[in-house]
XYZ file of C-alpha atoms in Angstrom:
435
model
C 16.566 -36.735 29.912
C 16.108 -40.495 29.949
C 13.292 -42.670 28.645
C 10.138 -41.744 26.706
C 8.264 -38.506 27.187
C 5.663 -38.643 29.924
C 3.299 -36.448 31.882
C 5.076 -34.561 34.618
C 4.162 -32.977 37.894
C 5.596 -29.631 38.828
C 7.980 -27.632 36.677
C 8.456 -28.704 33.050
C 11.701 -30.268 31.921
C 13.810 -28.785 29.161
C 14.124 -30.936 26.064
C 16.696 -30.413 23.333
C 16.121 -30.751 19.609
C 18.148 -33.944 19.334
C 15.954 -35.720 21.878
C 12.782 -34.425 20.268
C 13.847 -35.538 16.808
C 14.816 -38.996 18.090
C 11.201 -39.940 18.871
C 10.134 -43.164 17.166
C 6.938 -45.140 16.696
C 4.597 -42.522 18.167
C 1.447 -40.657 17.243
C 2.461 -36.992 17.335
C 0.051 -34.067 17.164
C 1.429 -30.651 16.213
C -0.607 -27.668 17.385
C -0.619 -24.014 16.378
C -2.614 -22.187 19.098
C -5.357 -19.628 18.529
C -4.414 -15.964 18.751
C -5.885 -13.833 21.514
C -5.357 -10.159 20.798
C -7.055 -6.921 19.839
C -6.320 -7.541 16.170
C -4.885 -10.244 13.939
C -4.238 -10.437 10.214
C -3.192 -13.481 8.227
C 0.004 -12.106 6.695
C 0.865 -15.505 5.183
C 1.247 -16.802 8.709
C 2.197 -20.443 9.163
C 4.022 -22.191 12.063
C 7.072 -22.884 9.920
C 9.322 -24.262 12.664
C 6.662 -26.722 13.808
C 6.049 -27.834 10.224
C 9.755 -28.549 9.690
C 9.797 -30.654 12.862
C 6.687 -32.604 11.874
C 8.212 -33.318 8.479
C 11.408 -34.577 10.116
C 9.462 -36.793 12.539
C 7.052 -38.352 10.066
C 9.551 -40.877 8.697
C 9.378 -42.827 11.970
C 6.142 -41.557 13.498
C 2.536 -40.826 12.604
C 2.092 -37.049 12.589
C -0.967 -34.814 12.378
C -1.664 -31.095 12.627
C -4.182 -28.952 14.478
C -3.724 -25.377 13.274
C -6.257 -23.462 15.347
C -5.783 -20.359 13.188
C -5.673 -21.686 9.627
C -8.440 -24.215 10.274
C -10.688 -21.307 11.337
C -10.586 -19.543 7.966
C -14.015 -18.218 7.053
C -13.370 -16.038 4.033
C -10.843 -15.319 1.311
C -8.537 -12.340 1.102
C -6.009 -11.360 -1.533
C -3.062 -13.506 -2.578
C -4.175 -16.708 -0.884
C -4.652 -15.232 2.572
C -7.760 -15.819 4.650
C -10.051 -14.013 7.026
C -9.884 -15.790 10.381
C -12.996 -16.363 12.450
C -13.058 -14.369 15.676
C -15.211 -13.926 18.754
C -14.976 -11.316 21.463
C -13.759 -12.553 24.847
C -13.046 -10.986 28.214
C -9.906 -8.910 28.369
C -7.035 -9.936 30.623
C -6.907 -7.772 33.734
C -3.937 -5.758 32.486
C -6.000 -4.625 29.477
C -9.158 -3.681 31.398
C -8.724 0.062 30.934
C -8.157 -0.110 27.178
C -11.324 0.797 25.227
C -10.895 -1.826 22.520
C -12.409 -5.235 21.906
C -10.283 -8.253 22.715
C -10.798 -11.313 20.527
C -10.130 -15.014 20.200
C -8.970 -15.639 16.622
C -9.273 -19.302 15.757
C -11.176 -22.485 16.459
C -13.564 -22.658 19.393
C -13.284 -25.237 22.159
C -16.140 -27.303 20.746
C -14.543 -27.302 17.288
C -11.239 -28.437 18.753
C -12.954 -31.197 20.707
C -14.736 -32.381 17.554
C -11.451 -32.424 15.650
C -9.584 -34.297 18.382
C -12.225 -36.864 19.308
C -12.424 -37.964 15.673
C -8.760 -39.006 15.847
C -6.641 -41.399 17.857
C -5.184 -40.068 21.077
C -1.649 -38.788 20.468
C 1.361 -40.059 22.384
C 2.949 -36.603 22.323
C 1.595 -33.112 21.628
C 3.907 -30.422 20.219
C 2.587 -26.895 20.798
C 4.288 -23.968 19.108
C 4.158 -20.289 20.061
C 4.742 -16.998 18.287
C 4.428 -13.533 19.838
C 5.194 -13.323 23.542
C 1.977 -11.389 24.166
C -0.102 -14.172 22.591
C 0.693 -16.517 25.457
C -2.891 -16.517 26.749
C -3.905 -18.451 23.631
C -1.059 -20.897 24.287
C -2.184 -21.400 27.879
C -5.780 -21.886 26.749
C -4.901 -24.554 24.171
C -2.682 -26.454 26.631
C -5.537 -26.518 29.138
C -8.061 -27.517 26.461
C -5.885 -30.339 25.156
C -5.295 -31.465 28.736
C -9.028 -32.014 29.115
C -9.273 -33.959 25.858
C -6.012 -35.930 26.095
C -5.120 -36.031 29.809
C -2.390 -38.651 29.363
C -0.523 -37.026 26.466
C 2.617 -35.063 27.425
C 2.871 -31.563 25.966
C 6.079 -30.072 24.574
C 5.995 -26.282 24.227
C 8.370 -24.586 21.789
C 8.451 -21.648 19.398
C 9.449 -18.000 19.598
C 7.729 -17.127 22.883
C 9.162 -20.211 24.594
C 12.637 -19.290 23.331
C 12.462 -15.632 24.370
C 10.773 -16.133 27.755
C 11.361 -19.753 28.854
C 10.796 -19.016 32.549
C 7.398 -17.503 31.842
C 6.533 -20.260 29.360
C 7.271 -22.815 32.083
C 4.202 -21.545 33.971
C 1.642 -22.467 31.301
C 1.228 -26.161 32.067
C 3.449 -27.863 29.494
C 5.453 -30.937 30.481
C 8.527 -29.988 28.457
C 9.989 -26.751 27.116
C 12.028 -26.673 23.908
C 14.198 -23.600 23.327
C 16.576 -24.994 20.701
C 16.805 -23.137 17.408
C 18.976 -24.223 14.524
C 18.924 -25.211 10.894
C 15.714 -26.797 9.584
C 15.645 -30.523 10.425
C 13.841 -31.344 7.157
C 14.218 -30.251 3.510
C 10.761 -28.663 3.506
C 7.852 -28.047 5.894
C 4.959 -30.510 6.151
C 2.571 -28.238 4.262
C 0.648 -31.231 2.921
C -0.955 -31.467 6.371
C -3.112 -28.539 5.201
C -4.343 -30.563 2.231
C -4.142 -28.112 -0.666
C -2.574 -25.003 0.925
C -3.722 -21.655 -0.413
C -0.177 -20.338 -0.184
C 3.327 -21.581 0.468
C 6.106 -20.292 2.700
C 9.864 -20.277 2.291
C 13.022 -19.100 4.005
C 16.263 -18.714 2.103
C 18.193 -17.742 5.229
C 17.940 -17.773 9.000
C 19.008 -14.911 11.215
C 20.370 -11.570 10.074
C 23.894 -10.120 9.762
C 22.687 -6.797 11.186
C 22.169 -6.063 14.884
C 19.255 -3.650 15.110
C 18.526 -2.727 18.717
C 14.790 -3.362 18.406
C 14.955 -6.716 16.586
C 15.213 -10.217 18.101
C 16.563 -11.944 15.000
C 20.046 -12.235 16.514
C 18.547 -13.502 19.770
C 16.610 -16.265 18.051
C 19.283 -17.032 15.458
C 22.728 -16.073 16.829
C 24.352 -17.315 13.629
C 23.238 -16.023 10.239
C 23.282 -18.700 7.566
C 22.037 -18.991 4.009
C 20.469 -22.146 2.622
C 21.617 -23.606 -0.708
C 19.591 -22.493 -3.718
C 18.741 -26.099 -4.500
C 17.200 -26.560 -1.065
C 15.038 -23.457 -1.407
C 13.852 -24.536 -4.850
C 13.023 -28.011 -3.562
C 10.947 -26.412 -0.804
C 9.048 -24.243 -3.291
C 8.599 -27.065 -5.816
C 7.142 -29.325 -3.132
C 4.535 -26.768 -2.104
C 3.754 -25.777 -5.691
C 2.899 -29.418 -6.410
C 0.384 -29.221 -3.559
C -1.302 -26.338 -5.378
C 0.259 -23.245 -3.797
C 0.640 -20.328 -6.193
C 1.367 -17.576 -3.678
C 4.624 -17.792 -1.735
C 5.764 -15.665 1.188
C 9.441 -15.376 2.047
C 9.981 -15.121 5.800
C 13.586 -13.907 5.515
C 14.904 -10.975 7.518
C 17.607 -10.391 4.882
C 16.262 -11.700 1.572
C 18.260 -9.390 -0.709
C 21.650 -9.759 0.930
C 24.031 -11.558 -1.389
C 21.696 -10.691 -4.234
C 24.202 -11.307 -7.052
C 25.384 -14.676 -5.723
C 22.054 -15.944 -4.411
C 18.900 -13.908 -4.950
C 19.349 -13.220 -8.660
C 20.150 -16.876 -9.520
C 17.148 -17.962 -7.432
C 14.883 -15.564 -9.330
C 16.217 -16.716 -12.695
C 15.491 -20.321 -11.800
C 11.988 -19.500 -10.545
C 11.210 -17.702 -13.805
C 12.577 -20.624 -15.812
C 10.494 -23.162 -13.894
C 7.253 -21.264 -13.401
C 7.227 -18.312 -15.779
C 4.741 -15.873 -14.300
C 2.702 -18.557 -12.561
C 3.801 -17.779 -8.984
C 2.990 -14.659 -6.982
C 5.718 -13.864 -4.472
C 5.619 -11.798 -1.293
C 8.241 -10.255 1.013
C 6.289 -9.007 4.064
C 9.236 -8.782 6.474
C 10.895 -5.798 4.843
C 13.561 -5.598 2.141
C 16.914 -3.919 2.622
C 16.516 -0.765 0.572
C 20.214 -0.307 -0.143
C 20.156 -3.380 -2.389
C 17.382 -2.114 -4.680
C 19.082 -0.583 -7.679
C 17.437 -0.519 -11.125
C 18.448 -4.103 -11.906
C 17.147 -5.419 -8.594
C 13.831 -3.573 -8.986
C 13.338 -5.051 -12.447
C 14.164 -8.557 -11.239
C 11.684 -8.249 -8.364
C 8.961 -7.155 -10.764
C 9.737 -9.683 -13.506
C 9.956 -12.592 -11.053
C 6.482 -11.853 -9.730
C 6.993 -10.175 -6.357
C 3.575 -8.688 -5.693
C 4.087 -7.629 -2.078
C 7.189 -5.691 -1.176
C 7.772 -3.944 2.118
C 10.706 -1.572 2.431
C 12.700 -1.222 5.649
C 13.356 2.455 6.310
C 12.260 2.739 9.966
C 13.186 6.428 10.332
C 15.189 9.281 8.875
C 16.097 10.331 12.421
C 19.894 9.815 12.698
C 19.740 8.105 16.106
C 16.996 5.663 15.123
C 18.778 4.965 11.846
C 21.999 4.252 13.752
C 20.193 1.924 16.162
C 18.792 0.174 13.095
C 22.326 -0.668 11.901
C 22.391 2.302 9.494
C 20.928 0.076 6.786
C 19.769 2.900 4.543
C 20.346 6.605 3.897
C 17.791 9.087 2.600
C 19.179 9.205 -0.915
C 19.315 5.401 -1.069
C 15.649 5.137 -0.110
C 14.641 7.792 -2.648
C 16.598 5.988 -5.367
C 15.085 2.612 -4.446
C 11.517 3.915 -4.712
C 12.337 5.597 -8.012
C 13.720 2.298 -9.316
C 10.668 0.345 -8.160
C 8.265 2.814 -9.765
C 10.242 2.681 -13.006
C 10.140 -1.127 -12.927
C 6.337 -1.106 -12.893
C 5.274 -0.971 -9.246
C 2.660 1.524 -8.125
C 3.157 3.961 -5.268
C 0.815 1.961 -3.008
C 2.929 -1.136 -3.621
C 6.044 0.579 -2.242
C 4.902 0.198 1.360
C 7.549 1.417 3.767
C 7.886 0.483 7.428
C 8.219 3.446 9.792
C 8.841 2.674 13.452
C 6.780 4.431 16.094
C 7.003 4.406 19.883
C 10.685 3.597 20.379
C 12.152 4.604 23.750
C 13.083 8.278 23.583
C 11.843 8.695 20.012
C 10.776 12.181 18.952
C 7.261 12.071 17.512
C 8.102 14.959 15.190
C 10.716 12.738 13.539
C 7.960 10.209 12.817
C 5.942 12.906 11.075
C 9.015 13.996 9.122
C 9.685 10.412 8.048
C 6.084 10.002 6.883
C 6.334 13.176 4.818
C 9.695 12.094 3.424
C 8.332 8.713 2.303
C 5.330 10.332 0.654
C 7.565 12.874 -1.035
C 9.643 10.066 -2.533
C 6.548 8.340 -3.902
C 6.341 5.555 -1.320
C 3.481 4.479 0.941
C 4.143 4.952 4.681
C 3.216 2.005 6.906
C 3.488 2.654 10.631
C 4.962 -0.186 12.672
C 4.256 0.286 16.371
C 7.168 -0.717 18.568
C 7.036 -3.889 20.625
C 9.711 -4.340 23.311
C 11.100 -7.809 22.576
C 12.964 -9.635 25.357
C 16.675 -9.970 24.743
C 17.029 -6.792 22.680
C 18.762 -3.560 23.787
C 15.573 -1.545 23.340
C 13.725 -4.000 25.587
C 16.220 -3.338 28.352
C 15.764 0.394 27.919
C 11.978 0.063 27.948
C 12.051 -2.239 30.980
C 14.000 0.300 33.007
C 11.009 2.611 32.662
C 8.407 -0.168 32.981
C 9.917 -3.094 34.964
C 6.712 -5.139 34.669
C 7.665 -5.832 31.037
C 10.016 -8.530 32.331
C 7.258 -10.559 33.961
C 4.074 -9.753 32.008
C 4.368 -10.350 28.251
C 0.939 -8.804 27.623
C 2.565 -5.417 28.212
C 4.813 -6.050 25.198
C 1.878 -5.952 22.763
C 2.696 -3.527 19.948
C -1.004 -2.676 19.522
C -1.149 -0.952 22.899
C 2.375 -0.615 24.306
C 3.280 2.883 23.135
C -0.207 4.391 23.517
C -1.287 2.860 26.853
C 1.740 1.525 28.731
C 4.837 3.525 27.819
C 2.544 6.447 26.904
C 5.117 7.761 24.457
C 2.141 8.795 22.326
C -1.482 9.305 23.250
C -4.159 7.251 21.478
C -5.326 10.479 19.844
C -1.846 11.318 18.551
C -1.408 7.758 17.332
C -4.593 8.073 15.285
C -3.398 11.415 13.950
C -0.132 9.829 12.795
C -2.030 6.986 11.133
C -4.199 9.518 9.316
C -1.120 11.403 8.121
C 0.416 8.133 6.915
C -2.758 7.378 4.958
C -2.728 10.824 3.391
C -5.837 12.064 5.162
């Protein structure tokens, strides 16, 4: 593209990262949209990609942030997380028959208008996106910002825009950014939150495994690890802002543990002692957790650990890259318990609702996890565009390709694929909770 960014008529234009990062002398507003869904939990959720971009741009531009989720916090939860304000709204037509409340999580239109009118009009607005099935919140914020700042061009990026660019092009943005690569800045612009309640970090991007249900390889075709010094600089920067809880967003945090993870933990202990509380919500590779690893996790201050088991069913395990065997999981939990973790802290992801999955195998996996001393945590399947399991799911439900709302993990397997009934789903949840 040539020349400065401008409002467009018709279809949006694609913009690459190099062009975006070459902007100079502008007022740039970064926006994290509200979430519109049946449920939402702040699991240390921050728009990390957007924050890296804003940090990279601020040397030659004036940047600001409108985080419609974080700025709507109305109560505290554990480990720095927040309860996000919500209000019930009308369901999209595709959800009409689902007997659940549909909510807007985040700032209201009047609150957004108050925030924006108190500031100078931006020259460019960068809107990020996360889950594909949250696109209605993205569309709403683009329309709302269009009313407030009618002359400011909007660039839409993020996970949804990368996975479904053709659909994202229908939401009213002027430009679509699908580029994904190494962070363009040494750390995210977390200071735009003032004193953040928690920090975020990634030691690596992508994943060396190729699980058929996961989009990591789609979003990050090349797996790469950041230097330890860069990760420490990122953590130090946010710790100086006041963050004491840190969530690692990695898909493969423990890989290369001897060469990378252990040295990182030693340095964190040397710098902070027991001052930081660390969290790994994305799931740890169980095979790596021997007695030494369990002790290092505990001594370094990892308070939240999630274990990636998925299933003991041989087919599901194979489709999940055969990351862990039964005896390896049992040994890992034993090591974690011996290191000082409680059974409830050994939460273990179990996938539910995969195409062709036998529900009895889900029950068996729940019982197996409980028998080993772990805490089962059901993860309902979401068909993610670009993955093999999405293609399999879309053969049975072709509308998945054109309507991202159908991909919502909260309702996909119980209302759209109907691989389980809502009643059976509740029964499985009760079994997982030990009821």
